[in-house]
Coordinates of C-alpha atoms in Angstrom, one line a residue:
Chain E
X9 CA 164.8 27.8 -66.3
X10 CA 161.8 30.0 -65.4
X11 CA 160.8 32.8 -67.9
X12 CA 160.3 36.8 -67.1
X13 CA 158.9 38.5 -69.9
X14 CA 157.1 42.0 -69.9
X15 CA 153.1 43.0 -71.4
X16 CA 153.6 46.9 -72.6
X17 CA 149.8 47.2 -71.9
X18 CA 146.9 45.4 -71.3
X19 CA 145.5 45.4 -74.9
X20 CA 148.3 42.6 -75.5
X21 CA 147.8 40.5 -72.4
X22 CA 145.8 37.9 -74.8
X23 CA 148.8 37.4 -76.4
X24 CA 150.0 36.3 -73.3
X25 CA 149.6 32.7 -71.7
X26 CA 149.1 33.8 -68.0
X27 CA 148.4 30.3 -66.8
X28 CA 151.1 29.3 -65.3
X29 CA 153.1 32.5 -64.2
X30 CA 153.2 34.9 -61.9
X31 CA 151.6 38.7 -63.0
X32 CA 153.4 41.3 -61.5
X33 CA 150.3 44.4 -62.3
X34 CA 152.6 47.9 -62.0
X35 CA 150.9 51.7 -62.5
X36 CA 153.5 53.5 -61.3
X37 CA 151.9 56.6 -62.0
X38 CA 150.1 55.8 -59.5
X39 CA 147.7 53.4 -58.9
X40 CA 150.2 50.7 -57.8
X41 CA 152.7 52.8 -56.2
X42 CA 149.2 54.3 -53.7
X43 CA 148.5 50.4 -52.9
X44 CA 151.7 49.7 -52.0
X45 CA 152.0 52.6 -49.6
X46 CA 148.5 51.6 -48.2
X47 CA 149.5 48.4 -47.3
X48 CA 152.8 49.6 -45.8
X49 CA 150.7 52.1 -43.9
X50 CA 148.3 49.2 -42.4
X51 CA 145.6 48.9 -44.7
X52 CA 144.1 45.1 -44.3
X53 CA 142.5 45.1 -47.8
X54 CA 141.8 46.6 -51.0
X55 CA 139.2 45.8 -53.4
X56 CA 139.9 46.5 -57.1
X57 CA 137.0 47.7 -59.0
X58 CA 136.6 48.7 -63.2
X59 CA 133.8 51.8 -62.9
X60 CA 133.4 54.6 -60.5
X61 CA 130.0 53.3 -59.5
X62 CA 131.1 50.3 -58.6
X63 CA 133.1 52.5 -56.3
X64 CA 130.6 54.5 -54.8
X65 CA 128.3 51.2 -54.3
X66 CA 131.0 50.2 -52.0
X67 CA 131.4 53.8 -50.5
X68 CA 127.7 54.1 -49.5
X69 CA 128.2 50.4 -48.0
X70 CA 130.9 52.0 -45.7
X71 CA 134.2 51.3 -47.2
X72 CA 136.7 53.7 -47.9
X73 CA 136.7 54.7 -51.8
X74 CA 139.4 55.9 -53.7
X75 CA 138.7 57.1 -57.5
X76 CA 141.0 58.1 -59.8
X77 CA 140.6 59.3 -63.9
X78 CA 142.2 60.9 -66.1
X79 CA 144.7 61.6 -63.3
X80 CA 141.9 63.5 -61.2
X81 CA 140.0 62.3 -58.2
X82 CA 136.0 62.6 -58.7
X83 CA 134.1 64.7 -56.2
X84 CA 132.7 62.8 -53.1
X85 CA 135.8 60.1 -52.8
X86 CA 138.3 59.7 -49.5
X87 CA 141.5 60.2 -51.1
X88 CA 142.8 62.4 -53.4
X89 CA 145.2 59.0 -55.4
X90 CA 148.5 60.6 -54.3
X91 CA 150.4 58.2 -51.9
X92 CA 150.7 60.9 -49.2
X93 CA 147.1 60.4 -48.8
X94 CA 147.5 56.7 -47.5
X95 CA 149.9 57.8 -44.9
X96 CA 146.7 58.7 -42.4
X97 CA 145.4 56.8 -39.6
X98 CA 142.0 55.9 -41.0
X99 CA 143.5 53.6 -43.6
X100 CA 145.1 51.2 -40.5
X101 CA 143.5 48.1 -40.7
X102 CA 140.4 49.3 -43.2
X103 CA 139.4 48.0 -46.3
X104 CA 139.6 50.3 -49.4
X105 CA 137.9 50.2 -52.8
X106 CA 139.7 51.5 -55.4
X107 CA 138.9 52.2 -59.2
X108 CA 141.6 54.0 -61.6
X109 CA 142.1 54.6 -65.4
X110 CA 144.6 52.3 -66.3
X111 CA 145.6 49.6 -62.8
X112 CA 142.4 48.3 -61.6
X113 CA 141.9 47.3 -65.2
X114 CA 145.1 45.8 -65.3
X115 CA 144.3 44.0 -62.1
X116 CA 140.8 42.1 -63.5
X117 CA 141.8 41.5 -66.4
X118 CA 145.0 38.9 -65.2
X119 CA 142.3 37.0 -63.1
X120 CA 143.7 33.7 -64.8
X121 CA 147.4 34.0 -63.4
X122 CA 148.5 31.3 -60.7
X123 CA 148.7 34.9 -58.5
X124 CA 148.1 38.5 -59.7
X125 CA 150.9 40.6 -57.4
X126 CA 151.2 44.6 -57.1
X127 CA 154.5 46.1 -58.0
X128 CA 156.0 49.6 -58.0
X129 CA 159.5 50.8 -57.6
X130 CA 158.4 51.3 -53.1
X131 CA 158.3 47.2 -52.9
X132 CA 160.6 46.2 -55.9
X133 CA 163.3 44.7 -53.4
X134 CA 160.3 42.6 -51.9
X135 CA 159.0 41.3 -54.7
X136 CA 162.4 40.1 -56.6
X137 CA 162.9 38.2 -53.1
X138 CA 159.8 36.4 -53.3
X139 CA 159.7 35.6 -56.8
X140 CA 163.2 34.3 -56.9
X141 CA 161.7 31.7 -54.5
X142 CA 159.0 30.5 -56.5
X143 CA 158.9 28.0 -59.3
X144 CA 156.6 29.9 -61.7
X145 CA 157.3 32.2 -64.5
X146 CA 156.9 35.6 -64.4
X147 CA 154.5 38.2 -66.3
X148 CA 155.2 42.4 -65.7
X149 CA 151.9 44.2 -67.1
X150 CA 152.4 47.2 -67.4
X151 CA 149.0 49.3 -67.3
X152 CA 150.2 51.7 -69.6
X153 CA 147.6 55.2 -70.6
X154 CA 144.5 54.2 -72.1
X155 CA 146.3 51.2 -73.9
X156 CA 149.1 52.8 -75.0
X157 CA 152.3 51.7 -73.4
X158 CA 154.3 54.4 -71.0
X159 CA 157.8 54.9 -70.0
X160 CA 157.8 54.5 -65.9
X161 CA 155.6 51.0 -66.4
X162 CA 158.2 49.9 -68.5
X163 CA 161.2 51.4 -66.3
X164 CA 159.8 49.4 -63.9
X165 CA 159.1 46.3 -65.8
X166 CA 163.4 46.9 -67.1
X167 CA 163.8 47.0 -63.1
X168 CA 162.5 43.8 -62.5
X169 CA 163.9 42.4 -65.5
X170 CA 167.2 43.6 -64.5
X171 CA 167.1 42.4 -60.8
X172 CA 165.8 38.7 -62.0
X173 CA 167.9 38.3 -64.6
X174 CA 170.2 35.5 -63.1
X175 CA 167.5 33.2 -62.4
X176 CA 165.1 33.6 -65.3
X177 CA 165.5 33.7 -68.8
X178 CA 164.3 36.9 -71.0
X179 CA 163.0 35.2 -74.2
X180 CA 160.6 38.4 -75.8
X181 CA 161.9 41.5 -77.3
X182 CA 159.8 43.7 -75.0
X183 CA 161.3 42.6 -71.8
X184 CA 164.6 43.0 -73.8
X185 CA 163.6 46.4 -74.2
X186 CA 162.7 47.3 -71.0
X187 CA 165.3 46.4 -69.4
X188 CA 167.9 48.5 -71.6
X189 CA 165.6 51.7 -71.3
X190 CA 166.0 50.8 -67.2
X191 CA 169.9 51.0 -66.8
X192 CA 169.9 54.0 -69.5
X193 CA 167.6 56.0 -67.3
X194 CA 168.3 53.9 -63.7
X195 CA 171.1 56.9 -62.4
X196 CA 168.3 59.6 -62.5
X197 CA 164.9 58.1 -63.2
X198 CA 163.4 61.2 -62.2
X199 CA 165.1 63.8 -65.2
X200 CA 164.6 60.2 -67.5
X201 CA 160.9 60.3 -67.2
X202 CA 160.3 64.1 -67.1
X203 CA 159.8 64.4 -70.5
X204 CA 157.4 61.2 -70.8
X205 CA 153.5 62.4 -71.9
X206 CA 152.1 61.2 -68.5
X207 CA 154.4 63.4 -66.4
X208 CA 153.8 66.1 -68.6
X209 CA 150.4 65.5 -68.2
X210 CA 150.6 64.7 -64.2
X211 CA 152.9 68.1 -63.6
X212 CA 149.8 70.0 -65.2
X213 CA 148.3 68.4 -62.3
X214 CA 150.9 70.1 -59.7
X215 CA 152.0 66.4 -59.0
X216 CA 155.7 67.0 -58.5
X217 CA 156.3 65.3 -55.1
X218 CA 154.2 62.1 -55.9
X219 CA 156.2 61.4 -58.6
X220 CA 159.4 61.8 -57.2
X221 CA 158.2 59.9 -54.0
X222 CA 156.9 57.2 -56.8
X223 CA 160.3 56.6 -58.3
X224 CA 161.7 55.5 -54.9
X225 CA 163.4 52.1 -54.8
X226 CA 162.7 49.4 -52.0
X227 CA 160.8 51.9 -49.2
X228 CA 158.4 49.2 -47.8
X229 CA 158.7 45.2 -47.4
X230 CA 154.8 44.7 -48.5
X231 CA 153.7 42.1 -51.2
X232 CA 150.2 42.9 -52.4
X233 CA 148.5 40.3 -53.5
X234 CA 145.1 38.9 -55.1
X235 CA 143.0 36.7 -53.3
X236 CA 139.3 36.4 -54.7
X237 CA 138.3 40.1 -55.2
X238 CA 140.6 42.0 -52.6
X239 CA 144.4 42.2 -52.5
X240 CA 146.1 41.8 -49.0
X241 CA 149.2 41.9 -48.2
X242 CA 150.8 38.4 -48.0
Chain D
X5 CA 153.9 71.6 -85.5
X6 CA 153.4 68.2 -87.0
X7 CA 153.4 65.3 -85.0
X8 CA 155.3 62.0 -85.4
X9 CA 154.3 59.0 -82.9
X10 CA 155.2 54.8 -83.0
X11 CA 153.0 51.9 -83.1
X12 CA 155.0 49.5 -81.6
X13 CA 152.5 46.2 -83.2
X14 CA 149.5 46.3 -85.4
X15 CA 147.5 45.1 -82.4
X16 CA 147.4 48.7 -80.9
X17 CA 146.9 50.6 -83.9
X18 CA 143.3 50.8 -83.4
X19 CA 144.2 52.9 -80.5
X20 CA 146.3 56.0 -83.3
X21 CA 143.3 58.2 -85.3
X22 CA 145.5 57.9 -88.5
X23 CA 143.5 59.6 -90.5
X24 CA 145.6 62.6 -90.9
X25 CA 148.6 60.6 -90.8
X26 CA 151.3 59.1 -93.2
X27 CA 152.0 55.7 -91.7
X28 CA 154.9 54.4 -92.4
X29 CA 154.8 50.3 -92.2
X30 CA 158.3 48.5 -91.2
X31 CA 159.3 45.1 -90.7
X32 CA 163.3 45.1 -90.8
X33 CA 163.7 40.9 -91.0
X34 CA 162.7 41.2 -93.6
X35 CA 159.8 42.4 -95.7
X36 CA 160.0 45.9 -95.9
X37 CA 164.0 45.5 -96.5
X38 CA 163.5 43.3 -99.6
X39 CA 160.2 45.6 -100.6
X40 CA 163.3 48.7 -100.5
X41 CA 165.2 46.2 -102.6
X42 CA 163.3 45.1 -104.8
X43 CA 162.0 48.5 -105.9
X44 CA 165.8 49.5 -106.2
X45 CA 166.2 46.6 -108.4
X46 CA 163.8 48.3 -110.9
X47 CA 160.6 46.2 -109.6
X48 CA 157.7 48.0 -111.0
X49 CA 154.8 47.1 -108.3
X50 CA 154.3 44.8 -105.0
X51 CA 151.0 43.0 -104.3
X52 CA 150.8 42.7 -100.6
X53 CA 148.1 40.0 -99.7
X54 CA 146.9 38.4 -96.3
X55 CA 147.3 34.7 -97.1
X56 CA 149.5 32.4 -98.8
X57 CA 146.6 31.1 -100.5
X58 CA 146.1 34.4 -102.8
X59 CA 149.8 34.5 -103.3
X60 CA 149.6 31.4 -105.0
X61 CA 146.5 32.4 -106.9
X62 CA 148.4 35.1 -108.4
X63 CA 151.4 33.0 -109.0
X64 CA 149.1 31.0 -111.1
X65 CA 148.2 33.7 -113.1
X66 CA 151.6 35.0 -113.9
X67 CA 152.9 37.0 -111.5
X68 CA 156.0 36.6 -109.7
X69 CA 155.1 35.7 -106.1
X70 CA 156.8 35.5 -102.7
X71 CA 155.9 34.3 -99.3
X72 CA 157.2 33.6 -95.9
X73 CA 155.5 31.5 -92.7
X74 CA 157.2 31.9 -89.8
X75 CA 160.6 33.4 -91.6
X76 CA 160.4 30.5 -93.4
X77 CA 159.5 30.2 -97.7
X78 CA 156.8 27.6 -98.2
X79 CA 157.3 25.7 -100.9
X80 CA 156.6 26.6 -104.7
X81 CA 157.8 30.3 -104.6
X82 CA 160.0 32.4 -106.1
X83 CA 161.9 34.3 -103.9
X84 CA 163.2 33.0 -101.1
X85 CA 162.6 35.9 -98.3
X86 CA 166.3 37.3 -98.8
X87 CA 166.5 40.9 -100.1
X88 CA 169.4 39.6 -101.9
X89 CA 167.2 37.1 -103.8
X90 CA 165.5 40.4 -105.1
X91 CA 168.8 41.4 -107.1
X92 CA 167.9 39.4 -109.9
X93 CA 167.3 40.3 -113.6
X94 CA 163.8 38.9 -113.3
X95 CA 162.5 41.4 -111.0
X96 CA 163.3 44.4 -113.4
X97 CA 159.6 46.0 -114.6
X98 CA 158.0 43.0 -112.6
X99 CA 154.4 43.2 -110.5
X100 CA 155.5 40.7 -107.6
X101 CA 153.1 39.6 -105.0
X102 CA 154.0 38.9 -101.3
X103 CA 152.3 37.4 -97.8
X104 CA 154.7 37.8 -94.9
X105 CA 154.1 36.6 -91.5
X106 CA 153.7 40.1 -90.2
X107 CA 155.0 42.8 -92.6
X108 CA 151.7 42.1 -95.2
X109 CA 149.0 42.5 -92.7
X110 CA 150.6 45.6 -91.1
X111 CA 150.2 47.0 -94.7
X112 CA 146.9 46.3 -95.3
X113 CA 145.2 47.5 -91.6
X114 CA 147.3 51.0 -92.6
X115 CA 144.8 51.3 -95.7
X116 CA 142.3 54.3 -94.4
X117 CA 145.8 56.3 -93.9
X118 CA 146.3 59.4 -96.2
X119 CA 149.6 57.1 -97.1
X120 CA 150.7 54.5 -96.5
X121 CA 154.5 53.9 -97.4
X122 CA 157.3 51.2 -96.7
X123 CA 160.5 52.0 -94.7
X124 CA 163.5 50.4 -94.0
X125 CA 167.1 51.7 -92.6
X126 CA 167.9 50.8 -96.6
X127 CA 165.6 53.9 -97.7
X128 CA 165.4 55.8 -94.3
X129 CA 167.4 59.0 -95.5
X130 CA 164.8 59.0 -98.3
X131 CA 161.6 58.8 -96.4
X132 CA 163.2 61.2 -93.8
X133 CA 163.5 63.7 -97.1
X134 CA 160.0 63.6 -98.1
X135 CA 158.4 63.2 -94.6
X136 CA 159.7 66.9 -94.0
X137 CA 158.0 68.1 -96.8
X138 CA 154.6 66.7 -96.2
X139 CA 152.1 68.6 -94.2
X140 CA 150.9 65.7 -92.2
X141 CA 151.6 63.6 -89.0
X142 CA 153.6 60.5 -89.2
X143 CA 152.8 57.3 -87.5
X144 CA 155.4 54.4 -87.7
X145 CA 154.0 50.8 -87.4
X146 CA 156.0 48.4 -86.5
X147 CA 155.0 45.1 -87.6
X148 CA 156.3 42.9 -84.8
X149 CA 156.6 39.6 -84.6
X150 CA 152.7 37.5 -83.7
X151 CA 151.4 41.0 -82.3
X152 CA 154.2 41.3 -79.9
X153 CA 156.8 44.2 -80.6
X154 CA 159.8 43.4 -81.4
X155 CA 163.3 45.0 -81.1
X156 CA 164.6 45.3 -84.5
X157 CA 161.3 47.3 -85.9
X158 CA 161.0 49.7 -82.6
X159 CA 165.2 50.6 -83.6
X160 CA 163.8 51.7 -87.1
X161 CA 160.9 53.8 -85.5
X162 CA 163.5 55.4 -83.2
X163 CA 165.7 56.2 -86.0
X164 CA 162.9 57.7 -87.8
X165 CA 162.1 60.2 -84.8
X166 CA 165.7 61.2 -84.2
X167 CA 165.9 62.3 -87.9
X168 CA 162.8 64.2 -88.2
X169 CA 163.1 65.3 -84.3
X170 CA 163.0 68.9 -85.3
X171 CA 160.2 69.1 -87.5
X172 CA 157.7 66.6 -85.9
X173 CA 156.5 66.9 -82.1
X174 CA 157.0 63.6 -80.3
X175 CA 153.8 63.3 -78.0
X176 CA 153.4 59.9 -76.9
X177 CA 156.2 57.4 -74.8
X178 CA 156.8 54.7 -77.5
X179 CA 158.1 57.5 -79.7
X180 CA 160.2 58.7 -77.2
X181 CA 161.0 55.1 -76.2
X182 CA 162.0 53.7 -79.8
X183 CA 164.4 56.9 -79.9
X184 CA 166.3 56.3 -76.6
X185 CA 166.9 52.7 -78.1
X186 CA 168.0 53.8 -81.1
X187 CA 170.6 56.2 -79.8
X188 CA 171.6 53.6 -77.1
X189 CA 171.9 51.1 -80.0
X190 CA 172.9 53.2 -83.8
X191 CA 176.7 52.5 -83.0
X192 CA 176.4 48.9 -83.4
X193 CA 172.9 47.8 -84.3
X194 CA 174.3 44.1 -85.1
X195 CA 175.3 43.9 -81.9
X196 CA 172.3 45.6 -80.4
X197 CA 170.2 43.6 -82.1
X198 CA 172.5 40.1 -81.4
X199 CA 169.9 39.3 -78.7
X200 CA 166.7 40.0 -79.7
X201 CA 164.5 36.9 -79.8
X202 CA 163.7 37.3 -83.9
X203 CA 167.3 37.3 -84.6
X204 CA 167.8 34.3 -82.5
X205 CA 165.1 32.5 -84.7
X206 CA 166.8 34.3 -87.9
X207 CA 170.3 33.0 -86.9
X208 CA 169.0 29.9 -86.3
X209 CA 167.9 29.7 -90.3
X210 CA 171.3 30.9 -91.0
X211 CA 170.4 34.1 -92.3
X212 CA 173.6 36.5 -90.5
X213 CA 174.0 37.8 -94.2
X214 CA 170.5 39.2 -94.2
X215 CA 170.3 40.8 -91.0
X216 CA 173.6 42.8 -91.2
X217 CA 172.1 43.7 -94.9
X218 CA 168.7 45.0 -93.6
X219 CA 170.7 47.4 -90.9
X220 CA 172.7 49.6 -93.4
X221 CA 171.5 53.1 -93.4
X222 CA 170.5 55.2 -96.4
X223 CA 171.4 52.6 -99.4
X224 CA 168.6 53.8 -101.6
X225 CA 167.0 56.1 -102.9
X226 CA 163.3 54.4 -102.8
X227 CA 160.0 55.6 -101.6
X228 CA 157.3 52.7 -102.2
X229 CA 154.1 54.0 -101.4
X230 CA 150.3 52.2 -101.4
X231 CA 148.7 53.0 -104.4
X232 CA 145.5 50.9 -104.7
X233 CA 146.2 47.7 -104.0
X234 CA 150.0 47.8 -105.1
X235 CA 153.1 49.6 -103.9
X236 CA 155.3 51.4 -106.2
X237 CA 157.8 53.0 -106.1
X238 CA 156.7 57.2 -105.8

């Protein structure tokens, strides 16, 4: 039987043996969540990059640039890393590079997976379809704040958990985990993670209707996914 | 207001400034639950070392010694990893020394801690009692099992935050994390715990006794504390 288990954050993904499964890369909050509205919005690529220079090297090339840390956007950049700013006509059929705290990171560093995929709560219902079709096991990283884990990665990671349960087998304690802190929290994830540190710290950021619009389940049929340096969607 | 926060492995604790803090080390199956025992058994101090290799050494020169590999007790030793193994008339006013798999090393990363002390649910009202009095932060490490959290350690973290909830300031999401588990779980933590990979390889070594041992709250009245390069009891 194939295998689902969960990475809290990325500072334990070499504990991990990637090989052979599936990554599932999820920043709710909201790296992955903006991606996956991108591509439902039209976007033909995006190009995951670790530093904001590498950012604005691809900016002053002509790509649209999106930079995110610390939950701010840098001056000088084309979107502002809430998902309502992917819903505009210049991101249909463009290619975007993109840099944030915690996902892009997540993102390069599971380079060695048979595929590196994009998940958030928007394209859960997608993914469990296609991974309940493939033969490989299956890895959720969670990108977690500054390599600490977080309670909406997790959530999600329980979400996926939860869905795939029938056809793979949960053999680690984190996965275990996430899953039960998913159907305790799964009738109101929104009052479940309002008193988590990175809302707390996103709502000092006036964020409110990003991360309701975040915690949304199955809005768009899109399946980012890595190929070389850019995900598409498959 | 003082701070309490969880380290769900020993791999992340480079990422908590514990400095300021009291960390408290726990590894439920089983070596901070026969460390509780022992010291209620009237053992006078524990030598925690890395390898099995300098448990033997001070086997050789007289001590008592213990070790475990993978929940396992090589051969040679004189315990046999069961707390109940520690309620024997040889360990009154004895200086044991004890490797673990995970419990030993979490002990001795803690070291530039202002304390570092040993909990289990056997001593948790005890440690909740003199937490509240300290001035400083508390940070609970979980041991884990090969870096990887585990389920049984995060439900002693969480039990730790609910008790001292209104004296410490939870700041970070594995805090708030272990604590929702906890209270999902304190009702019936054999059950809870029933499917947690490490008590699927416990069961396996027939060890049922043990485990529902290790989850009684509040048994005694111990507070083993690093001093030097021993515990004792405070």
């Amino acid at each position: 039987m194939k295998k689902i288990d969960v990475c809290l954050t990325p500072e334990l993904l070499h504990l991990h043996d990637i090989e052979n499964s599936i990554v599932v890369v999820v920043d709710i909050f909201r790296a992955t969540s903006c991606m996956t509205t991108a591509f439902a919005n039209g976007v033909e690529a995006i190009i995951p990059v670790a530093t904001v220079d590498e950012c604005v090297a691809y900016q002053q090339k002509g790509y649209l640039a999106a930079a995110e840390r610390d939950g701010k956007t840098p001056d000088g950049f084309d979107f502002d890393n809430s998902p309502f700013s992917y819903m505009a006509e210049k991101v249909q059929g463009s290619t975007i590079c993109v840099t944030t705290t915690n996902g892009t990171l997540a993102i390069t560093k599971s380079k060695n997976a048979v595929k590196v995929m994009v998940g958030s709560f928007l394209n859960l219902g997608a993914l469990t379809t296609y991974l309940k079709d493939q033969q490989y096991d299956v890895l959720v990283l969670c990108a977690g704040w500054k390599g600490k884990p977080n309670l909406e990665d997790t959530l999600f990671a329980g979400a996926l958990v939860e869905r795939l349960q029938d056809e793979f087998m949960i053999e680690e304690d984190a996965a275990l985990m996430a899953q039960r802190l998913y159907n305790l929290g799964k009738d109101d994830l929104l009052a479940c993670v309002a008193s988590s540190s990175h809302v707390k710290r996103l709502q000092r950021l006036g964020i409110q209707k990003d991360i309701a619009y975040c915690l949304q389940h199955d809005l768009y049929d899109v399946l980012p996914v890595l190929r070389g340096n850019s995900l598409v969607n498959m």
